[in-house]
């Protein structure tokens, strides 16, 4: 092992690793303490929210006392009024204002209903219903209630924010006989306000468990099995399972447990950013000190090692001098030794290799002469000369073809990049179609419709030319009747579509299905045979590689009616 490696290894073992280990241990201790404090504060917030909800429960339950100790309500339910007129008068004059006052004072209440126990009581409005309209299961559940006791039930036990229902019997003035059952339906805003007060927002979630610890909703599917098992048997108010924070509290009036969960990473995201900055600064400082130590320790040994490596590489084909940095450290004994060594190498190079190097330079010059080739601009100038001669002879067709062909050649040979914009591609395929229209005359017509910002849409070069060529080869050239080729670019909210269609013979059904199957595969054999097989496979692969996402090439055809090739570009990948 070299001297330099020993110095570096000693530094890493004795200084670098112990410092990092101590820093990591200290960081985990602080992080664990902060996490514990946060969970305890969350539990206090949950308990405060529950205290507020109990206050709301007491306020809503006070409606029963208002009705119980109102003589008009008890007389009405007890059947004291002998005539319907007296019942209606008492209801309108004294009872309905109590309903309105209770609903106004408690906006959470959705409805107030009293189920009368005596048949002779007149059921005037929907607020007083007959006992037969009560759900038998609910009547059985609340039948054990004593005087002064009420019961809270959940309207839908399978949701995390259910509507609540409160039941309590109304007795006569002597509290000896049940004369009615009060039903108060509460909107789910009461539970929602409890969740909001408990800090359930963002990525925090809340759900309910039964008294036995069984989930009442499907919202626990995001938790792992270990966390669920701990919830079913955990008696502590809060705990942390890996990266999940869990706070729980018994809701005694409802007979369930409220569970609030969140991710540790979401809680300490801002702290994490500051920690990252702090850790980065410490690491950079440690690296800076390490580099300073390395430079100081290697001032002597590193120069000797470089000189030794240079000596080992010295041979007849390599007589270069050892480079020396100009500085005060190079004026010592090692610098003198290096300067003497370089003088010796220089003398050897002059005596042995001067003639050889001259011969190499002559051969290189000759090789460069042989490498000279015809530049592309010679081809452009030739085509331009043909066009000018054709125009001078009033041969417009030859002049146009020379101009279009020159544009195509310049586009294919002059660019060093494989990326262009859609507008340039459309311009090039227009030249390509013009050349074929000169050949096919009236048998070929085309139109170009562009409804996108083609000047700003980047795309691979020669993306449309193979598809246009496919339409000419298997459309216009395969039939004797006139063929129309249409290029249309449209845009929607989610994608950009470029369609190239023709009204040629189309593709047989079995070959179309085979081609569509090959295009749908990710890894396609390049030498596949079929209509447009190689070209279409190549275009499809280039679309997926350039645009990514769900971008693709689609093929649709009807025998005897034509073929349509559609390039689908997912818009989010374009953005």
Coordinates of C-alpha atoms in Angstrom, one line a residue:
X1 CA 0.0 0.0 0.0
X2 CA 1.4 3.4 -0.9
X3 CA 2.1 6.2 1.6
X4 CA -0.8 8.3 0.3
X5 CA -3.3 5.5 0.8
X6 CA -2.1 4.8 4.3
X7 CA -2.6 8.5 5.2
X8 CA -6.1 8.6 3.7
X9 CA -7.1 5.3 5.3
X10 CA -5.9 6.5 8.8
X11 CA -7.9 9.7 8.4
X12 CA -11.1 7.9 7.4
X13 CA -10.9 5.4 10.3
X14 CA -9.7 7.7 13.1
X15 CA -11.6 10.9 12.3
X16 CA -14.1 10.8 9.5
X17 CA -16.2 7.7 10.5
X18 CA -16.3 8.5 14.3
X19 CA -17.4 12.1 13.5
X20 CA -20.2 10.9 11.2
X21 CA -21.3 8.1 13.7
X22 CA -21.5 10.6 16.6
X23 CA -23.4 13.1 14.4
X24 CA -25.9 10.5 13.3
X25 CA -26.5 9.2 16.9
X26 CA -27.0 12.7 18.2
X27 CA -29.4 13.5 15.3
X28 CA -31.5 10.4 15.9
X29 CA -31.8 11.2 19.6
X30 CA -33.0 14.8 18.9
X31 CA -35.4 13.6 16.2
X32 CA -36.9 11.0 18.5
X33 CA -37.4 13.5 21.3
X34 CA -39.1 16.0 18.9
X35 CA -41.3 13.3 17.5
X36 CA -42.5 12.2 21.0
X37 CA -43.2 15.8 22.0
X38 CA -45.2 16.3 18.8
X39 CA -47.3 13.2 19.3
X40 CA -48.1 14.2 22.9
X41 CA -49.2 17.7 21.7
X42 CA -51.4 16.1 19.1
X43 CA -53.0 13.9 21.8
X44 CA -53.8 17.0 23.9
X45 CA -55.3 18.7 20.8
X46 CA -57.5 15.5 20.3
X47 CA -58.6 15.6 23.9
X48 CA -59.5 19.3 23.7
X49 CA -61.5 18.7 20.5
X50 CA -63.3 15.9 22.3
X51 CA -64.1 18.2 25.3
X52 CA -65.6 20.7 22.8
X53 CA -67.7 17.9 21.2
X54 CA -69.0 16.8 24.7
X55 CA -70.0 20.4 25.3
X56 CA -71.9 20.3 22.0
X57 CA -73.6 17.0 23.1
X58 CA -74.7 18.6 26.4
X59 CA -76.1 21.6 24.6
X60 CA -78.1 19.4 22.2
X61 CA -79.3 17.2 25.0
X62 CA -80.6 20.3 26.8
X63 CA -83.4 20.4 24.2
X64 CA -84.9 17.4 26.0
X65 CA -85.1 19.3 29.3
X66 CA -86.8 22.2 27.5
X67 CA -89.5 19.9 26.2
X68 CA -89.7 17.7 29.3
X69 CA -90.4 20.5 31.6
X70 CA -92.8 22.4 29.3
X71 CA -96.3 21.7 30.6
X72 CA -97.9 22.3 27.1
X73 CA -95.7 19.5 25.6
X74 CA -96.3 17.0 28.4
X75 CA -100.1 17.8 28.4
X76 CA -100.2 17.4 24.6
X77 CA -98.4 14.0 24.7
X78 CA -100.4 12.9 27.8
X79 CA -103.7 13.5 25.9
X80 CA -105.0 16.1 28.4
X81 CA -106.6 18.2 25.6
X82 CA -110.0 16.8 25.0
X83 CA -110.7 18.5 21.6
X84 CA -108.7 18.8 18.4
X85 CA -109.0 22.6 18.5
X86 CA -107.3 22.7 21.9
X87 CA -104.5 20.5 20.7
X88 CA -104.0 22.6 17.6
X89 CA -104.0 25.8 19.5
X90 CA -101.5 24.5 22.1
X91 CA -99.3 23.2 19.3
X92 CA -99.3 26.5 17.3
X93 CA -99.2 28.8 20.3
X94 CA -96.7 27.2 22.6
X95 CA -95.0 24.0 21.2
X96 CA -93.9 25.0 17.7
X97 CA -92.1 28.1 19.0
X98 CA -90.1 25.7 21.2
X99 CA -89.1 23.7 18.1
X100 CA -88.0 26.9 16.3
X101 CA -86.1 28.2 19.2
X102 CA -84.3 24.8 19.6
X103 CA -83.4 24.6 15.9
X104 CA -82.1 28.2 15.9
X105 CA -80.0 27.7 19.0
X106 CA -78.5 24.4 17.7
X107 CA -77.8 24.8 13.9
X108 CA -76.3 21.2 13.9
X109 CA -79.8 19.8 14.4
X110 CA -81.4 18.5 11.2
X111 CA -84.8 17.5 12.6
X112 CA -86.7 17.2 15.9
X113 CA -89.3 14.3 16.1
X114 CA -91.3 13.0 19.1
X115 CA -92.9 9.6 18.7
X116 CA -96.1 9.6 20.9
X117 CA -96.9 6.7 23.0
X118 CA -100.6 7.2 23.4
X119 CA -103.0 6.6 20.6
X120 CA -105.5 9.3 21.6
X121 CA -102.9 12.1 21.0
X122 CA -103.6 13.9 17.8
X123 CA -100.7 13.6 15.3
X124 CA -101.0 17.1 13.8
X125 CA -97.5 17.7 12.2
X126 CA -94.5 15.7 11.2
X127 CA -92.9 16.7 14.5
X128 CA -95.3 14.3 16.4
X129 CA -95.3 10.8 14.8
X130 CA -97.1 7.7 15.8
X131 CA -95.1 5.1 17.7
X132 CA -95.7 2.6 14.8
X133 CA -93.4 4.7 12.6
X134 CA -90.4 4.0 14.8
X135 CA -87.9 1.4 13.7
X136 CA -88.5 -1.7 15.8
X137 CA -84.7 -2.3 16.1
X138 CA -84.2 1.2 17.4
X139 CA -87.1 0.9 19.8
X140 CA -85.6 -2.3 21.2
X141 CA -82.2 -0.6 21.6
X142 CA -83.5 2.4 23.5
X143 CA -86.2 0.5 25.6
X144 CA -83.8 0.0 28.5
X145 CA -83.2 3.7 29.0
X146 CA -84.3 5.1 32.4
X147 CA -85.7 8.5 33.2
X148 CA -83.0 11.1 32.7
X149 CA -80.9 8.9 30.4
X150 CA -80.3 9.3 26.7
X151 CA -78.5 7.4 24.0
X152 CA -76.5 8.6 21.0
X153 CA -76.5 6.4 17.8
X154 CA -74.8 6.6 14.5
X155 CA -77.1 6.8 11.5
X156 CA -74.7 5.1 9.2
X157 CA -72.1 3.0 11.1
X158 CA -69.9 2.4 8.0
X159 CA -68.8 6.0 7.3
X160 CA -66.1 8.0 9.2
X161 CA -68.3 11.1 9.4
X162 CA -71.8 9.7 10.2
X163 CA -75.0 11.6 11.0
X164 CA -75.8 11.3 14.7
X165 CA -79.2 10.5 16.4
X166 CA -80.0 11.2 20.0
X167 CA -82.9 9.3 21.7
X168 CA -84.5 10.0 25.2
X169 CA -87.9 9.3 26.6
X170 CA -90.3 12.1 27.7
X171 CA -92.3 11.3 30.8
X172 CA -95.5 12.9 32.2
X173 CA -95.3 15.6 34.8
X174 CA -95.1 13.0 37.7
X175 CA -92.2 11.1 35.9
X176 CA -94.2 7.9 36.2
X177 CA -95.2 7.1 32.6
X178 CA -93.5 7.3 29.2
X179 CA -95.5 9.5 27.0
X180 CA -93.1 10.1 24.1
X181 CA -89.7 9.3 22.6
X182 CA -87.6 12.3 21.5
X183 CA -85.5 11.8 18.4
X184 CA -82.9 14.5 17.5
X185 CA -81.0 14.0 14.2
X186 CA -77.7 15.8 14.0
X187 CA -75.8 16.5 10.7
X188 CA -72.3 15.1 10.2
X189 CA -71.0 18.6 10.6
X190 CA -70.6 17.8 14.3
X191 CA -68.2 15.0 13.7
X192 CA -66.5 17.0 10.9
X193 CA -65.9 19.9 13.3
X194 CA -64.4 17.5 15.8
X195 CA -62.0 16.2 13.1
X196 CA -61.1 19.7 12.1
X197 CA -60.5 20.7 15.7
X198 CA -58.3 17.6 16.1
X199 CA -56.1 18.8 13.3
X200 CA -57.3 16.3 10.6
X201 CA -56.2 18.1 7.4
X202 CA -53.8 17.6 4.5
X203 CA -52.4 14.1 4.6
X204 CA -53.9 13.4 8.1
X205 CA -56.7 10.9 8.2
X206 CA -59.4 10.0 10.8
X207 CA -61.6 7.0 11.1
X208 CA -63.6 5.1 13.8
X209 CA -63.1 1.8 15.5
X210 CA -65.6 -0.2 17.4
X211 CA -65.2 -0.8 21.1
X212 CA -63.6 -4.2 20.3
X213 CA -61.1 -2.4 18.0
X214 CA -62.6 -3.5 14.6
X215 CA -62.6 -1.0 11.7
X216 CA -66.0 0.5 11.0
X217 CA -65.0 1.9 7.6
X218 CA -62.7 0.9 4.6
X219 CA -60.4 3.9 5.3
X220 CA -58.0 1.7 7.3
X221 CA -56.8 0.0 4.1
X222 CA -53.9 2.4 3.8
X223 CA -52.4 1.2 7.2
X224 CA -50.2 -1.8 7.4
X225 CA -51.2 -5.0 9.3
X226 CA -48.9 -4.3 12.2
X227 CA -50.5 -0.9 12.9
X228 CA -54.0 -2.4 12.7
X229 CA -53.1 -5.2 15.1
X230 CA -51.7 -2.6 17.6
X231 CA -54.8 -0.5 17.2
X232 CA -57.0 -3.6 18.1
X233 CA -55.0 -4.4 21.3
X234 CA -53.3 -1.0 22.1
X235 CA -54.4 0.6 25.3
X236 CA -52.0 3.6 25.1
X237 CA -53.5 6.9 23.8
X238 CA -50.8 7.3 21.1
X239 CA -47.9 5.4 19.5
X240 CA -45.6 5.6 16.5
X241 CA -45.2 2.6 14.3
X242 CA -42.3 3.1 11.9
X243 CA -43.3 6.2 10.0
X244 CA -46.9 6.3 11.1
X245 CA -48.2 8.5 13.9
X246 CA -51.4 7.2 15.6
X247 CA -53.5 9.1 18.2
X248 CA -56.7 7.6 19.6
X249 CA -59.4 8.5 22.0
X250 CA -62.6 6.9 23.2
X251 CA -65.8 8.7 22.3
X252 CA -67.9 7.3 25.2
X253 CA -71.3 8.7 24.1
X254 CA -70.9 6.9 20.7
X255 CA -69.2 3.8 22.1
X256 CA -66.4 4.0 19.5
X257 CA -62.8 5.1 19.3
X258 CA -61.6 8.0 17.1
X259 CA -58.3 7.2 15.4
X260 CA -56.2 10.0 13.8
X261 CA -53.1 9.0 11.7
X262 CA -50.4 10.8 9.9
X263 CA -46.9 10.4 8.4
X264 CA -43.8 11.4 10.3
X265 CA -42.3 12.7 7.1
X266 CA -45.2 15.1 6.5
X267 CA -45.1 16.5 10.0
X268 CA -41.4 17.3 10.0
X269 CA -41.1 18.3 6.3
X270 CA -40.1 21.9 7.2
X271 CA -37.8 20.7 9.9
X272 CA -36.3 18.1 7.5
X273 CA -35.4 20.9 5.0
X274 CA -33.6 22.8 7.8
X275 CA -31.9 19.5 8.9
X276 CA -30.8 18.8 5.3
X277 CA -29.2 22.3 5.1
X278 CA -27.5 21.7 8.5
X279 CA -26.3 18.3 7.6
X280 CA -25.1 19.5 4.2
X281 CA -23.1 22.3 5.8
X282 CA -21.6 19.9 8.3
X283 CA -20.7 17.4 5.6
X284 CA -19.2 20.2 3.4
X285 CA -17.2 21.5 6.4
X286 CA -15.9 18.0 7.1
X287 CA -15.0 17.5 3.4
X288 CA -13.2 20.9 3.4
X289 CA -11.2 20.0 6.4
X290 CA -10.5 16.6 4.9
X291 CA -9.3 18.2 1.7
X292 CA -7.1 20.6 3.7
X293 CA -5.6 17.7 5.7
X294 CA -5.1 15.8 2.5
X295 CA -3.3 18.6 0.8
X296 CA -1.1 19.3 3.8
X297 CA -0.2 15.6 4.2
X298 CA 0.4 15.0 0.5
X299 CA 2.7 18.0 -0.1
X300 CA 5.8 15.8 -0.2
X301 CA 4.5 12.3 -0.8
X302 CA 2.2 13.1 -3.7
X303 CA 5.0 14.7 -5.8
X304 CA 7.2 11.7 -5.2
X305 CA 4.4 9.3 -6.3
X306 CA 3.7 11.4 -9.4
X307 CA 7.3 11.3 -10.4
X308 CA 7.4 7.5 -9.8
X309 CA 4.3 6.9 -11.9
X310 CA 5.8 9.0 -14.7
X311 CA 9.0 7.0 -14.6
X312 CA 7.1 3.7 -14.9
X313 CA 5.3 5.0 -18.0
X314 CA 8.5 6.2 -19.8
X315 CA 9.5 4.3 -23.0
X316 CA 10.7 4.9 -26.5
X317 CA 7.2 6.1 -27.6
X318 CA 6.7 8.3 -24.6
X319 CA 9.5 10.7 -23.7
X320 CA 7.3 13.6 -22.4
X321 CA 8.6 15.6 -19.5
X322 CA 7.2 15.4 -16.0
X323 CA 5.0 18.5 -15.5
X324 CA 6.0 20.8 -12.6
X325 CA 3.8 23.4 -11.0
X326 CA 5.5 26.7 -10.4
X327 CA 5.5 27.5 -6.7
X328 CA 7.6 27.7 -3.5
X329 CA 7.1 24.0 -2.8
X330 CA 8.9 23.2 -6.1
X331 CA 12.1 24.9 -5.1
X332 CA 13.1 22.3 -2.6
X333 CA 15.1 19.1 -3.1
X334 CA 12.3 17.3 -4.9
X335 CA 11.8 20.1 -7.3
X336 CA 15.5 20.1 -8.1
X337 CA 15.4 16.3 -8.7
X338 CA 12.3 16.7 -11.0
X339 CA 14.0 19.5 -13.0
X340 CA 17.1 17.4 -13.6
X341 CA 15.0 14.4 -14.6
X342 CA 13.1 16.6 -17.1
X343 CA 16.4 17.8 -18.7
X344 CA 17.5 14.3 -19.2
X345 CA 14.2 13.3 -20.8
X346 CA 14.3 16.3 -23.1
X347 CA 17.8 15.4 -24.3
X348 CA 16.8 11.8 -24.9
X349 CA 13.8 13.0 -26.9
X350 CA 15.9 15.3 -29.1
X351 CA 18.4 12.5 -29.9
X352 CA 16.0 9.7 -30.6
X353 CA 12.6 10.9 -31.8
X354 CA 13.1 14.1 -33.9
X355 CA 13.4 12.2 -37.2
X356 CA 10.5 9.8 -36.3
X357 CA 8.2 12.7 -35.4
X358 CA 9.0 14.4 -38.7
X359 CA 8.0 11.3 -40.6
X360 CA 4.8 11.1 -38.6
X361 CA 3.9 14.6 -39.5
X362 CA 4.4 13.9 -43.2
X363 CA 2.2 10.8 -43.1
X364 CA -0.5 12.7 -41.2
X365 CA -0.6 15.5 -43.8
X366 CA -0.9 12.9 -46.6
X367 CA -3.7 11.2 -44.8
X368 CA -5.6 14.5 -44.4
X369 CA -5.3 15.1 -48.1
X370 CA -6.8 11.6 -48.8
X371 CA -9.7 12.3 -46.4
X372 CA -10.9 15.3 -48.4
X373 CA -14.4 14.5 -49.8
X374 CA -17.1 16.3 -51.7
X375 CA -19.0 18.6 -49.3
X376 CA -22.7 18.6 -49.2
X377 CA -22.9 22.2 -50.5
X378 CA -21.6 20.8 -53.9
X379 CA -24.8 18.8 -54.1
X380 CA -26.9 21.9 -53.2
X381 CA -25.2 24.1 -55.8
X382 CA -25.7 21.4 -58.4
X383 CA -29.5 21.2 -57.7
X384 CA -29.7 25.0 -57.7
X385 CA -27.9 25.1 -61.1
X386 CA -30.5 22.6 -62.5
X387 CA -33.3 24.7 -61.1
X388 CA -31.9 27.9 -62.6
X389 CA -31.4 26.2 -66.1
X390 CA -35.0 24.9 -65.9
X391 CA -36.3 28.3 -65.2
X392 CA -34.3 29.8 -67.9
X393 CA -35.9 27.3 -70.3
X394 CA -39.3 28.0 -68.9
X395 CA -39.6 24.4 -67.6
X396 CA -41.4 25.2 -64.3
X397 CA -42.0 21.5 -63.4
X398 CA -38.3 20.6 -63.4
X399 CA -37.5 23.8 -61.6
X400 CA -40.1 23.1 -58.9
X401 CA -38.9 19.5 -58.5
X402 CA -35.3 20.6 -58.2
X403 CA -36.3 23.2 -55.6
X404 CA -38.3 20.7 -53.5
X405 CA -35.7 18.0 -53.8
X406 CA -33.0 20.5 -52.8
X407 CA -35.0 21.5 -49.7
X408 CA -35.4 17.8 -48.7
X409 CA -31.7 17.1 -49.2
X410 CA -30.6 20.1 -47.2
X411 CA -33.0 19.1 -44.4
X412 CA -31.7 15.6 -44.3
X413 CA -28.0 16.3 -44.6
X414 CA -27.3 19.7 -43.1
X415 CA -28.8 19.3 -39.6
X416 CA -26.6 17.7 -36.9
X417 CA -29.5 17.2 -34.4
X418 CA -32.2 14.7 -34.4
X419 CA -34.8 17.2 -33.1
X420 CA -36.9 19.8 -34.9
X421 CA -40.4 21.3 -34.7
X422 CA -43.7 20.1 -36.1
X423 CA -43.9 23.1 -38.5
X424 CA -40.6 22.1 -40.2
X425 CA -41.7 18.5 -40.5
X426 CA -45.0 19.5 -42.1
X427 CA -43.1 21.8 -44.5
X428 CA -40.8 19.0 -45.6
X429 CA -43.6 16.4 -46.1
X430 CA -45.4 19.1 -48.2
X431 CA -42.3 19.2 -50.5
X432 CA -42.3 15.4 -50.5
X433 CA -46.0 15.3 -51.5
X434 CA -45.4 17.9 -54.2
X435 CA -42.7 15.7 -55.9
X436 CA -45.0 12.7 -55.9
X437 CA -47.9 14.8 -57.2
X438 CA -45.8 15.7 -60.2
X439 CA -45.3 12.0 -60.8
X440 CA -48.9 10.8 -60.2
X441 CA -50.6 14.0 -61.5
X442 CA -54.4 13.9 -60.9
X443 CA -54.3 10.5 -59.2
X444 CA -53.0 12.2 -56.1
X445 CA -54.4 15.1 -54.1
X446 CA -53.7 16.1 -50.5
X447 CA -54.6 18.7 -47.9
X448 CA -52.9 19.8 -44.7
X449 CA -54.9 21.1 -41.7
X450 CA -52.9 22.3 -38.7
X451 CA -54.9 23.4 -35.5
X452 CA -51.9 23.4 -33.1
X453 CA -49.0 25.6 -32.3
X454 CA -46.7 23.7 -34.7
X455 CA -43.9 26.3 -34.3
X456 CA -43.4 25.4 -30.6
X457 CA -44.1 21.6 -30.6
X458 CA -40.7 19.8 -30.7
X459 CA -40.6 16.4 -32.4
X460 CA -38.0 14.0 -33.9
X461 CA -36.8 14.6 -37.4
X462 CA -38.4 12.5 -40.2
X463 CA -41.4 11.6 -38.0
X464 CA -44.1 12.2 -40.6
X465 CA -42.2 11.3 -43.8
X466 CA -42.5 7.5 -43.3
X467 CA -46.2 7.8 -42.6
X468 CA -46.8 9.9 -45.7
X469 CA -44.7 7.4 -47.7
X470 CA -46.8 4.6 -46.4
X471 CA -50.0 6.4 -47.6
X472 CA -48.5 6.9 -51.1
X473 CA -47.0 3.4 -51.4
X474 CA -50.1 1.5 -50.2
X475 CA -52.7 4.1 -51.2
X476 CA -52.0 6.1 -54.3
X477 CA -49.5 3.8 -56.0
X478 CA -51.6 0.6 -55.3
X479 CA -54.8 1.8 -57.1
X480 CA -55.6 3.4 -60.4
X481 CA -58.4 5.6 -59.1
X482 CA -57.6 9.1 -57.5
X483 CA -56.4 9.0 -53.9
X484 CA -56.7 11.8 -51.4
X485 CA -54.2 12.1 -48.6
X486 CA -55.1 14.2 -45.6
X487 CA -52.7 15.4 -42.8
X488 CA -54.5 16.9 -39.8
X489 CA -53.1 18.1 -36.5
X490 CA -55.6 18.7 -33.6
X491 CA -55.3 19.4 -29.9
X492 CA -57.5 18.6 -26.9
X493 CA -57.1 19.0 -23.2
X494 CA -55.2 15.8 -22.7
X495 CA -53.4 15.1 -26.0
X496 CA -52.3 16.2 -29.4
X497 CA -53.2 14.1 -32.4
X498 CA -51.6 14.1 -35.8
X499 CA -53.7 12.0 -38.3
X500 CA -52.5 11.0 -41.8
X501 CA -55.3 9.3 -43.7
X502 CA -55.9 8.1 -47.3
X503 CA -58.7 6.5 -49.2
X504 CA -56.8 3.7 -50.8
X505 CA -57.4 0.0 -50.6
X506 CA -56.8 -0.2 -46.9
X507 CA -55.3 -3.1 -44.9
X508 CA -56.8 -6.6 -44.7
X509 CA -58.4 -7.4 -41.4
X510 CA -56.0 -10.1 -40.3
X511 CA -52.9 -8.1 -41.2
X512 CA -54.4 -5.0 -39.5
X513 CA -54.9 -7.0 -36.2
X514 CA -51.4 -8.3 -36.4
X515 CA -50.0 -4.8 -37.0
X516 CA -52.0 -3.3 -34.1
X517 CA -50.8 -6.1 -31.8
X518 CA -47.1 -5.4 -32.7
X519 CA -47.6 -1.7 -32.2
X520 CA -49.1 -2.3 -28.7
X521 CA -46.1 -4.4 -27.6
X522 CA -43.2 -2.6 -25.8
X523 CA -40.4 -4.8 -27.3
X524 CA -41.2 -5.4 -31.0
X525 CA -39.1 -7.4 -33.4
X526 CA -37.7 -4.9 -36.0
X527 CA -37.7 -7.3 -39.0
X528 CA -41.4 -7.9 -38.8
X529 CA -43.1 -8.2 -42.1
X530 CA -46.4 -6.7 -43.1
X531 CA -47.8 -3.5 -44.4
X532 CA -45.5 -0.7 -43.3
X533 CA -44.1 -3.1 -40.7
X534 CA -40.5 -1.8 -40.3
X535 CA -41.3 1.9 -40.9
X536 CA -44.3 2.0 -38.6
X537 CA -42.4 0.0 -35.8
X538 CA -39.6 2.5 -36.1
X539 CA -41.9 5.5 -35.9
X540 CA -43.8 4.0 -32.9
X541 CA -40.5 3.4 -31.0
X542 CA -39.3 6.9 -31.8
X543 CA -42.6 8.4 -30.5
X544 CA -42.4 6.5 -27.3
X545 CA -38.7 7.3 -26.7
X546 CA -39.1 11.0 -27.5
X547 CA -42.4 11.9 -25.9
X548 CA -42.7 9.1 -23.3
X549 CA -45.8 8.6 -21.2
X550 CA -48.8 7.3 -23.1
X551 CA -47.7 8.6 -26.5
X552 CA -48.0 6.1 -29.3
X553 CA -48.9 5.3 -32.9
X554 CA -52.4 4.0 -33.8
X555 CA -53.5 2.3 -37.0
X556 CA -57.1 2.0 -38.2
X557 CA -58.2 0.8 -41.6
X558 CA -61.2 -0.5 -43.6
X559 CA -60.7 -2.6 -46.7
X560 CA -61.6 -0.7 -49.7
X561 CA -62.1 2.6 -47.8
X562 CA -58.6 3.6 -46.7
X563 CA -56.1 3.7 -43.8
X564 CA -55.6 6.2 -41.0
X565 CA -52.3 6.6 -39.0
X566 CA -52.7 8.6 -35.8
X567 CA -49.8 9.9 -33.7
X568 CA -51.0 10.4 -30.1
X569 CA -48.9 12.7 -28.0
X570 CA -49.7 12.8 -24.3
X571 CA -50.0 16.5 -23.4
X572 CA -48.4 16.3 -19.9
X573 CA -45.2 14.8 -21.5
X574 CA -45.2 17.7 -24.0
X575 CA -45.4 20.2 -21.1

